[in-house]
Short mmCIF file of C-alpha atoms and ligand atoms in Angstrom, two decimals:
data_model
loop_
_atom_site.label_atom_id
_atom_site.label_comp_id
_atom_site.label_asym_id
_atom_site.label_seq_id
_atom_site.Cartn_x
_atom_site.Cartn_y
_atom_site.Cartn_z
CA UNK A 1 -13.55 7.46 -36.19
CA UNK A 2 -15.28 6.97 -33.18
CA UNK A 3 -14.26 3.99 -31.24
CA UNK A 4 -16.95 1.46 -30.06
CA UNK A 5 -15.49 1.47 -26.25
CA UNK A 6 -18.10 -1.58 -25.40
CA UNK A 7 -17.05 -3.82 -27.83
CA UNK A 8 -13.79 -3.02 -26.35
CA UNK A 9 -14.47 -3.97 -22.97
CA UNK A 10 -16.40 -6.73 -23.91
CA UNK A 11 -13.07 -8.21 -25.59
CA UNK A 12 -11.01 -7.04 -22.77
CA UNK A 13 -13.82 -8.92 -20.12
CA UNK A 14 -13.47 -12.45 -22.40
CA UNK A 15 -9.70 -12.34 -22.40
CA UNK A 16 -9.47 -12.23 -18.57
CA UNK A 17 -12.08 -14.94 -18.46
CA UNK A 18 -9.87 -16.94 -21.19
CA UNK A 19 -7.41 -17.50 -19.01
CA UNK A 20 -9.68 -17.78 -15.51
CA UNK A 21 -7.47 -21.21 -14.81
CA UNK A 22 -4.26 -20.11 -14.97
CA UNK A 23 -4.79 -17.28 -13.22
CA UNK A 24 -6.35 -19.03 -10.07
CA UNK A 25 -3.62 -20.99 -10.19
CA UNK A 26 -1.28 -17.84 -9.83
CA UNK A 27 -3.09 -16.43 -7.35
CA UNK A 28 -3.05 -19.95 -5.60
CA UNK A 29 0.76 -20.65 -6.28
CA UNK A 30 1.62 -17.18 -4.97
CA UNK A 31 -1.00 -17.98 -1.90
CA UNK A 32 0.59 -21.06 -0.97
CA UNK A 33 4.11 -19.76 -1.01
CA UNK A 34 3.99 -16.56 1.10
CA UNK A 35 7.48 -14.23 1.23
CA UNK A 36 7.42 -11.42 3.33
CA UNK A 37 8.84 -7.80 1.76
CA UNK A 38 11.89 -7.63 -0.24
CA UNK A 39 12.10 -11.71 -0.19
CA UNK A 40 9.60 -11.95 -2.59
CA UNK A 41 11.77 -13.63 -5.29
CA UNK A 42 9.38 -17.00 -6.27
CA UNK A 43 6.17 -14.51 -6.32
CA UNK A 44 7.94 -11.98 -8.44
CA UNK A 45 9.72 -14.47 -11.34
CA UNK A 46 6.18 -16.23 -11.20
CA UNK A 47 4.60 -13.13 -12.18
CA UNK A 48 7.42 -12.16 -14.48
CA UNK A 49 7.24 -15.41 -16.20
CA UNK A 50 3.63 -15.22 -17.15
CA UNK A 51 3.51 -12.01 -18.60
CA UNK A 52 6.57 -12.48 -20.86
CA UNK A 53 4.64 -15.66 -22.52
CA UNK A 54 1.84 -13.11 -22.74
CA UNK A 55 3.81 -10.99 -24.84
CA UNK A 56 4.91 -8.01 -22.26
CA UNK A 57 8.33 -6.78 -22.50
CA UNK A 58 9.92 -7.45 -18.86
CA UNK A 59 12.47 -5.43 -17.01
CA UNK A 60 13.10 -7.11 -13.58
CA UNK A 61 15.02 -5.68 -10.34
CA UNK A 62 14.18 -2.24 -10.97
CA UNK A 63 15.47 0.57 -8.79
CA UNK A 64 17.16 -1.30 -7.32
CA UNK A 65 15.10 -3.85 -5.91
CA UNK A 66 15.90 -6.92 -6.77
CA UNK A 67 11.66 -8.62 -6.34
CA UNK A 68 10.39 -4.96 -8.09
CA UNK A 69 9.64 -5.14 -11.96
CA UNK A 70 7.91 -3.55 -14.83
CA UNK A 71 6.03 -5.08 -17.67
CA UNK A 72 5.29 -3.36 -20.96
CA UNK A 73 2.91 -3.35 -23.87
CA UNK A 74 1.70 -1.74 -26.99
CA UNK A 75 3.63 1.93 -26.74
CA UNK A 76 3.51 5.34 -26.04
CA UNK A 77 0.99 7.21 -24.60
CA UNK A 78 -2.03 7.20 -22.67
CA UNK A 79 0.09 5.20 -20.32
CA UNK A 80 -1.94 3.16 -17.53
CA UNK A 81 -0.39 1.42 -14.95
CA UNK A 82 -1.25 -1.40 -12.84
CA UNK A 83 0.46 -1.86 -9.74
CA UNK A 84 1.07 -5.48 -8.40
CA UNK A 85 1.93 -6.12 -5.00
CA UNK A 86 2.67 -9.54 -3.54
CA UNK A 87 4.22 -9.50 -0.22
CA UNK A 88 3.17 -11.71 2.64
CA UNK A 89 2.90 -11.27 6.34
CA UNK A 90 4.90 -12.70 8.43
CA UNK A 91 3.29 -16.46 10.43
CA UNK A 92 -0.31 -15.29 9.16
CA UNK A 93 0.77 -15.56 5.30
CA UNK A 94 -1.36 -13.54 2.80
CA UNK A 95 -3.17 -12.29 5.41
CA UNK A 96 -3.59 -8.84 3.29
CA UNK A 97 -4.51 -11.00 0.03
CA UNK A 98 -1.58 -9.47 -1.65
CA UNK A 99 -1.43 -12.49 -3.90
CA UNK A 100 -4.68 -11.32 -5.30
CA UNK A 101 -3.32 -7.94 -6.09
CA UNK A 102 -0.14 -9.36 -8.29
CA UNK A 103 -2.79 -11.43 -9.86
CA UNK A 104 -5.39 -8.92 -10.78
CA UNK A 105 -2.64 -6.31 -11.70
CA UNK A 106 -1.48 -9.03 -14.49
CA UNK A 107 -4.90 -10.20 -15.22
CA UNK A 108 -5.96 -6.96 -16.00
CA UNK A 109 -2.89 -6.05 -18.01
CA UNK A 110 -4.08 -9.17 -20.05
CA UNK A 111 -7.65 -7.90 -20.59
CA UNK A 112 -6.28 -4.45 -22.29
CA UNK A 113 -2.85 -6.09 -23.95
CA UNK A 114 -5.53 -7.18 -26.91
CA UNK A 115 -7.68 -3.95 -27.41
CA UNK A 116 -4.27 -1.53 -27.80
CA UNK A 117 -4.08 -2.35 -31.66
CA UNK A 118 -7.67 0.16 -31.81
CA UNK A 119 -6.95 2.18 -28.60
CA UNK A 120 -3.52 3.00 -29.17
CA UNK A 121 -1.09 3.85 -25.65
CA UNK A 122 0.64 0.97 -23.55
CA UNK A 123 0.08 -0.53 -20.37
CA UNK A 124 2.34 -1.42 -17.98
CA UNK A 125 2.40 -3.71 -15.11
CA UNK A 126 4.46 -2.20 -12.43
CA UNK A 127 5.71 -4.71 -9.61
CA UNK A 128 6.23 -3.20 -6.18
CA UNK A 129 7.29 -4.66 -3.49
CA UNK A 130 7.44 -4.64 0.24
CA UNK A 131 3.97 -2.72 0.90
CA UNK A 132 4.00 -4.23 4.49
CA UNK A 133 7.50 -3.51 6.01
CA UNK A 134 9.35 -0.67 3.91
CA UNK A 135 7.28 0.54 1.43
CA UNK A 136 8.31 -0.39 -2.29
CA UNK A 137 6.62 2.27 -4.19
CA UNK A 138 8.18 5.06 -2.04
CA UNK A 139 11.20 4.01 -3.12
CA UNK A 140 10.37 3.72 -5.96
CA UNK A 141 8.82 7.10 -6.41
CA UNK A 142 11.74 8.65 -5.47
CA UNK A 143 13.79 6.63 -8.14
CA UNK A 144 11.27 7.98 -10.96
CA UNK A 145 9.35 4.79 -11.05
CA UNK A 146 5.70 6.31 -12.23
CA UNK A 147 7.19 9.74 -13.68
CA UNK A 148 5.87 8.88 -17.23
CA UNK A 149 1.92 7.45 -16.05
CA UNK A 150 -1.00 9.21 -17.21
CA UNK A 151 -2.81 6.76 -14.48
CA UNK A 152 -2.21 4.42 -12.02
CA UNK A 153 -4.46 1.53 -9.59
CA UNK A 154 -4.34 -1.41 -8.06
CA UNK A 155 -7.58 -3.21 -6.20
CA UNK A 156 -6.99 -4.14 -2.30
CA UNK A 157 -9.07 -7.04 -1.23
CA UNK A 158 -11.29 -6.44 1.47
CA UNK A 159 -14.62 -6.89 3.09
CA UNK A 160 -16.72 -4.68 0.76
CA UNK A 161 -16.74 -3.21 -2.65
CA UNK A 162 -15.57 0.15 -2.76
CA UNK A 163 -13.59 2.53 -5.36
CA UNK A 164 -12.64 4.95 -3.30
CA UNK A 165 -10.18 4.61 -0.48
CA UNK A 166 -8.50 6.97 2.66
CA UNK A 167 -4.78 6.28 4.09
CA UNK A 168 -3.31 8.30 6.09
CA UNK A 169 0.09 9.79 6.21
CA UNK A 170 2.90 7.71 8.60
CA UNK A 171 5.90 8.51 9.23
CA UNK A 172 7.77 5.74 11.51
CA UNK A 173 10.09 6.51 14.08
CA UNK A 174 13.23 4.86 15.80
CA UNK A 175 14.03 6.19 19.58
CA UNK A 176 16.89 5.38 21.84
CA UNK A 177 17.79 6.78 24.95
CA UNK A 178 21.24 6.60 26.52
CA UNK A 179 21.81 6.28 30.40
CA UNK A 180 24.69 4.97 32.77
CA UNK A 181 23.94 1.42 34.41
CA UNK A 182 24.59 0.98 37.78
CA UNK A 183 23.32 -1.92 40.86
CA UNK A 184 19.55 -0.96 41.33
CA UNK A 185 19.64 -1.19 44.78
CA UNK A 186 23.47 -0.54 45.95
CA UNK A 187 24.13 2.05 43.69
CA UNK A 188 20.76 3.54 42.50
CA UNK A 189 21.78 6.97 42.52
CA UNK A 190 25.10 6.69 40.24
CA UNK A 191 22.87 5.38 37.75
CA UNK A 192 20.69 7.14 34.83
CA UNK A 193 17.38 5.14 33.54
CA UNK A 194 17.20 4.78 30.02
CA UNK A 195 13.99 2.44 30.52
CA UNK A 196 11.77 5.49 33.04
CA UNK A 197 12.98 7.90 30.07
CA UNK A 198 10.69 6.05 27.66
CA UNK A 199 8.44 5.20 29.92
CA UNK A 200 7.66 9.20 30.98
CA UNK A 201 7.73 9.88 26.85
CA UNK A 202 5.51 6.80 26.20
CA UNK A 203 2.84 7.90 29.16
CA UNK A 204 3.40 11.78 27.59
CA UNK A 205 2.23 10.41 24.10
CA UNK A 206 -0.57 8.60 25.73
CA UNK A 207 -1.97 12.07 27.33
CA UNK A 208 -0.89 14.21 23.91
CA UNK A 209 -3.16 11.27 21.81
CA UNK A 210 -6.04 13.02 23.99
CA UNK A 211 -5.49 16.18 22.54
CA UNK A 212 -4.99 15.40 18.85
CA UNK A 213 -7.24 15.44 15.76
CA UNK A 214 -9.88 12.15 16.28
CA UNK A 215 -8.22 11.09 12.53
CA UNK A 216 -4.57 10.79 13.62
CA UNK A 217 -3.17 7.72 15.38
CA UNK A 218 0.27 7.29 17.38
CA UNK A 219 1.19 3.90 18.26
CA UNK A 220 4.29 1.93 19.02
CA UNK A 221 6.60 -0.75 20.90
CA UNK A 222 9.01 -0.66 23.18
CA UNK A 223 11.95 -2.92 21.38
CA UNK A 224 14.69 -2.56 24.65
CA UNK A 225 13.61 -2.28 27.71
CA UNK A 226 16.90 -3.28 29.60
CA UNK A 227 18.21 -6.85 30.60
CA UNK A 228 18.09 -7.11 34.28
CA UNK A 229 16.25 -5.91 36.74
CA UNK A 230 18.86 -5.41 39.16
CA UNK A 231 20.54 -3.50 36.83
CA UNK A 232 19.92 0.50 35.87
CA UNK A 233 19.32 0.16 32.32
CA UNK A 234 21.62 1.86 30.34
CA UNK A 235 20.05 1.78 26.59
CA UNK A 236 16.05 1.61 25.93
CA UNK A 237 14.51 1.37 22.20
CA UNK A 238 11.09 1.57 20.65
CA UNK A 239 9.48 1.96 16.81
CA UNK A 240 6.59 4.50 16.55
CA UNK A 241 4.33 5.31 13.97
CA UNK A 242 2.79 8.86 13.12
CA UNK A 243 -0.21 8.93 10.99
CA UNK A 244 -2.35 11.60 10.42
CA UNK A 245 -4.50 12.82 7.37
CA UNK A 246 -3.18 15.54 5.83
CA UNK A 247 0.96 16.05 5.70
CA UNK A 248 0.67 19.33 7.02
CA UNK A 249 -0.80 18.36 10.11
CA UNK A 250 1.74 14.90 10.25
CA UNK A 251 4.27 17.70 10.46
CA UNK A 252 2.58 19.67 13.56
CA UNK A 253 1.99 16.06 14.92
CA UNK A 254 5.62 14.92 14.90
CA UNK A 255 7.24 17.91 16.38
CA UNK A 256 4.88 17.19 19.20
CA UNK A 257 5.79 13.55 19.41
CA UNK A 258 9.15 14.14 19.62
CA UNK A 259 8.90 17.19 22.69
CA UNK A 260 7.02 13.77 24.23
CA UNK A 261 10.54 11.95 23.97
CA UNK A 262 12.63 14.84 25.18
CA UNK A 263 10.60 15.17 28.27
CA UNK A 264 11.63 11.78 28.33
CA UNK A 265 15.06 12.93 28.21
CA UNK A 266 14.97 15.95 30.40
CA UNK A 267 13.46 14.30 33.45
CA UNK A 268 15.53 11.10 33.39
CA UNK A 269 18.84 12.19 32.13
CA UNK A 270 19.35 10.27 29.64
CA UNK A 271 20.13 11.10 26.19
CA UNK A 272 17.92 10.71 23.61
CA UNK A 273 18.55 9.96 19.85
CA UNK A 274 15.81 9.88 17.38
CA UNK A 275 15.90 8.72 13.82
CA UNK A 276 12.57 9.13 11.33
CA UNK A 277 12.47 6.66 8.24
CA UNK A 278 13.37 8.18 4.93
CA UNK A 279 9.92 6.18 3.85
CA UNK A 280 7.31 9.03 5.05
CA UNK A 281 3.87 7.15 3.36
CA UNK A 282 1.83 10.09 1.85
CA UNK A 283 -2.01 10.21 2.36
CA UNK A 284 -3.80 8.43 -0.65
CA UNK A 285 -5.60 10.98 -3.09
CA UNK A 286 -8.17 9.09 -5.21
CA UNK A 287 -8.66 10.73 -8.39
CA UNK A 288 -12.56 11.62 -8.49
CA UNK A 289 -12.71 11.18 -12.28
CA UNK A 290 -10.88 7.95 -12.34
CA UNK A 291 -12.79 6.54 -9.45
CA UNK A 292 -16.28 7.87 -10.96
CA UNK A 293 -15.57 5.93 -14.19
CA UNK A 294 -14.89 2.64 -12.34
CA UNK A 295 -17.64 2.55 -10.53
CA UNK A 296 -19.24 2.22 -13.43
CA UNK A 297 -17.41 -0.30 -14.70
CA UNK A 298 -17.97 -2.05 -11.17
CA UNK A 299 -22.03 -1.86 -11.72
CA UNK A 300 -22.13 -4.41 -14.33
CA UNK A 301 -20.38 -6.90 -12.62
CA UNK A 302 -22.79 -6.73 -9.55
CA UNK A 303 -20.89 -4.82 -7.35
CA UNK A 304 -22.05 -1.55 -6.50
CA UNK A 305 -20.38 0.82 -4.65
CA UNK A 306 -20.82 4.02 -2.09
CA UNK A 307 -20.72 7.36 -3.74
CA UNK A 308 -18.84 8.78 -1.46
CA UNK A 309 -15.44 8.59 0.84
CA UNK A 310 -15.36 6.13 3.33
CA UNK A 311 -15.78 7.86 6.75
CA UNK A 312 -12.61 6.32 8.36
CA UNK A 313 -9.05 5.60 6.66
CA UNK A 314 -7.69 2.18 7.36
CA UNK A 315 -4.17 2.34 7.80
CA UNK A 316 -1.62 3.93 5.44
CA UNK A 317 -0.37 2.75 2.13
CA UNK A 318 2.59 3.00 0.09
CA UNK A 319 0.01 3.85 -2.86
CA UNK A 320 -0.25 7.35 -1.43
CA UNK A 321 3.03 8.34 -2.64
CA UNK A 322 2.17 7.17 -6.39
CA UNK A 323 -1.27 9.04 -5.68
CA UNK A 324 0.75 12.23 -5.33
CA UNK A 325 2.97 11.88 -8.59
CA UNK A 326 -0.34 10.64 -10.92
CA UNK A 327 -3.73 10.47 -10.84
CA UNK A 328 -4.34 7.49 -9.08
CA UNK A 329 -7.21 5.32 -7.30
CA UNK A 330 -7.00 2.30 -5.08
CA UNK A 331 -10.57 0.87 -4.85
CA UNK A 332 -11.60 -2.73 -2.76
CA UNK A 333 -12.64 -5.20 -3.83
CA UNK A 334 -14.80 -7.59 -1.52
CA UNK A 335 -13.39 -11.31 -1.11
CA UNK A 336 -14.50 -11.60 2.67
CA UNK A 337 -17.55 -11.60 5.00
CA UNK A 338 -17.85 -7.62 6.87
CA UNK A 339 -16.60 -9.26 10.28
CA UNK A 340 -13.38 -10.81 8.50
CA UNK A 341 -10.54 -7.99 9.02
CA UNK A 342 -7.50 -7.71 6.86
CA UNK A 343 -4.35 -9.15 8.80
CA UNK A 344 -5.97 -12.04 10.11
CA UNK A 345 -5.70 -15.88 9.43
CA UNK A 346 -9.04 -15.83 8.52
CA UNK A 347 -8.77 -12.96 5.58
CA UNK A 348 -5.78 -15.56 4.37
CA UNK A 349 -8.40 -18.20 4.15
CA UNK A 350 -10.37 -15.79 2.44
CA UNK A 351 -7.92 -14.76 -0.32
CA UNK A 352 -7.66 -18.67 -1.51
CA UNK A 353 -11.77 -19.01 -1.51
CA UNK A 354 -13.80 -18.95 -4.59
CA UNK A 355 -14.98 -15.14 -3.44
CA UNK A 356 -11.21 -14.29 -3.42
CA UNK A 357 -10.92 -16.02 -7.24
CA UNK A 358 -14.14 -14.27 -7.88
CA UNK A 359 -12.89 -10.85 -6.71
CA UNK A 360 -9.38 -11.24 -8.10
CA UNK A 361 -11.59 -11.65 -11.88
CA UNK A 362 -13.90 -9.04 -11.12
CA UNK A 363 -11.16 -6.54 -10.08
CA UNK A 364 -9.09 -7.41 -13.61
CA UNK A 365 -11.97 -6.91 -15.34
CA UNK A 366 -13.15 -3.67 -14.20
CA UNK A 367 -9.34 -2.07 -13.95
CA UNK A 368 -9.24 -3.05 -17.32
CA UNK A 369 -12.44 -1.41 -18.42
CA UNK A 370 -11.57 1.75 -16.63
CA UNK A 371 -8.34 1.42 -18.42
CA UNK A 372 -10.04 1.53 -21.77
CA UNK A 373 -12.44 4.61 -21.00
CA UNK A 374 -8.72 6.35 -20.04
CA UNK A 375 -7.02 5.06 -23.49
CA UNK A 376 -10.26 5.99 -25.99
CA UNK A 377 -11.82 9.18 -23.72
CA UNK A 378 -9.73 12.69 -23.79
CA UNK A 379 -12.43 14.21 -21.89
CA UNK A 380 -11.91 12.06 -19.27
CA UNK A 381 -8.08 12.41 -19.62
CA UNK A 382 -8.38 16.01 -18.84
CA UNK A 383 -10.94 16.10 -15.85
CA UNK A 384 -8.66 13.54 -14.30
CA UNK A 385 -5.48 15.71 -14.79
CA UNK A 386 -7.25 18.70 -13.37
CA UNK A 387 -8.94 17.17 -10.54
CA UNK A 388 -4.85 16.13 -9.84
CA UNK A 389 -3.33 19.64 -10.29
CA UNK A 390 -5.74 21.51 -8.45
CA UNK A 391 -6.07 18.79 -5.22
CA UNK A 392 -3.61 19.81 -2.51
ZN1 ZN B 1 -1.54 -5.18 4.85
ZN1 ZN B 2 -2.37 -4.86 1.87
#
């Protein structure tokens, strides 16, 4: 019996709408009370709460995070996924609009929770936290988190509509060097500079960033750089992050980020120790298929979209590692005039505005629609699986 898919979508579209109030009111709460990553406890048992009254089955502190949860309904499989986030920044607040994310991820579970009786499958609502500062899903990922998805998205608010999405690869990086401290102007030459190491590595990256693909980015801050400046400094410290678009090239990048810091090493004597984070963010692969299929479910809501991949990435997300386990996409969703950047007190304004209430809808809707052309279309099951085996 063939399914009527727009009836379904319709249904799915008035049960997000049915409950427009309450979840403004979410997105508001979660808005107004803004934890940064991993302290994320009142945004997390808020989001918790709601779905169990709407009937999910709630498992909360998974993998070991205490703010990370998952929400199920209906059973078995196709299983879709939508992944909340809801982390703040710190002093600038929801600055990325995370609160709309949680929101829509829920919202949209609610819009497909009433259509699995004909579809068949289960959704789940997946909460991840700490996209800003560790990177929830990559934990996550690791612990099995979105082993059993046939698809997973989440909508990022933004300045402009678009369904598909480029992050690059970062892998962060602690360095210390290790000198001797001695008077700077008594004893200067009993005394090794841990501070000139970093500065000779930091002014080494600066000319290697000259000579590296236009797409990859090297950045970082200098977190010691001694007490006193009439003493030697014996320790220096900085954070560094490695992005590039592609892991194979993040691999050729970091080998020559680190000869940087041991020239560092070899010209001031001190000893360097390096550390990179466990938490490498993969590059973001949006599933064509998937992201094909919401763009058409983005049309009828007014919002159309470019065809193809943005030109630039912006930044790195955690999302890439789920993108590389399931076929995945992380489309925008525009909440904010083109001049309005993410990160900035004025986005935060932004993501508590009637266009942030009217993207966190539209988003819900749409993921849920997508959803439904995944749960009642085994054609488009298998181009997206596919596409996923055969990308790099
Ligand atoms: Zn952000
Ligand atoms: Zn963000």
């Amino acid at each position: 019996m063939a399914v009527d898919r727009e009836r379904l979508k319709a249904h799915a579209a008035a049960e997000v709408e049915a409950h427009r109030q309450e979840l403004i009111d979410l997105s508001l709460r979660i808005h107004d009370n803004p934890e940064t990553g991993l302290q994320e406890e009142r945004a997390s048992a808020w989001l918790c709460e709601y779905l169990e009254k709407q009937g999910f089955q709630v498992e909360r502190g998974i993998c070991g995070l205490p703010t990370a949860f998952r929400a199920t309904v209906g059973s078995g499989e196709p299983r879709i996924a939508f992944l909340a986030e809801y982390d703040a920044l710190p002093d600038i607040g929801h600055a990325c609009g995370h609160n709309i994310i949680g929101t829509a991820a829920v919202a949209a579970g609610l819009g497909v929770r009433g259509v699995l009786d004909s579809t068949g499958g289960s959704v789940v609502v997946i909460g991840t936290p700490a996209e800003e500062i560790v990177g929830g899903k990559v934990i996550m990922a690791r612990q099995g988190a979105f082993a059993d998805l046939d698809a997973a998205m989440l909508t990022h608010p933004g300045s402009r509509d678009a369904v598909h999405s480029r992050a690059l690869a970062c892998a962060p990086l602690e360095v210390e060097y290790f000198g001797r401290e001695s008077h700077a102007a008594a004893r200067p030459e009993a005394g090794v500079n841990a501070l000139d190491a970093l500065i000779l590595a930091y002014n080494a990256i600066s000319a290697l960033r000259q000579h590296i693909r236009g797409s990859a980015r090297v950045h970082g801050v200098i977190t010691d750089g001694g007490r006193a400046p009439n003493v030697v400094p014996d320790h220096s410290a900085a954070s560094f992050l490695v992005r590039a678009e592609d892991e194979a090239y993040l691999e050729d990048l970091k080998a020559k980020v680190i000869a940087c810091f041991e020239a560092g090493a070899r010209a001031s004597g001190a000893r360097l120790e390096y550390r990179w984070s466990e938490n490498q963010f993969a590059a973001m692969r949006s599933n064509g298929p998937l992201a094909e299929a919401h763009k058409a479910n983005l049309a009828p809501l007014g919002r159309q979209t470019p065809d193809d991949q943005p030109r630039r990435a912006l930044g790195s997300t955690d999302m890439g590692n789920v993108s590389a386990l399931v076929p995945a996409i992380h489309p925008t969703i525009a909440v904010a005039p083109r001049e309005v950047s993410i990160h900035s007190r004025e986005f935060a304004a932004c993501a508590a505005s009637e266009e942030g209430h009217r993207g966190l809808l539209d988003a819900a809707k749409a993921m849920a629609m997508t959803a439904i052309d995944i749960l009642t279309d085994a054609d488009l099951r298998q181009r997206m699986q596919e596409e996923f085996l055969a990308s790099p």
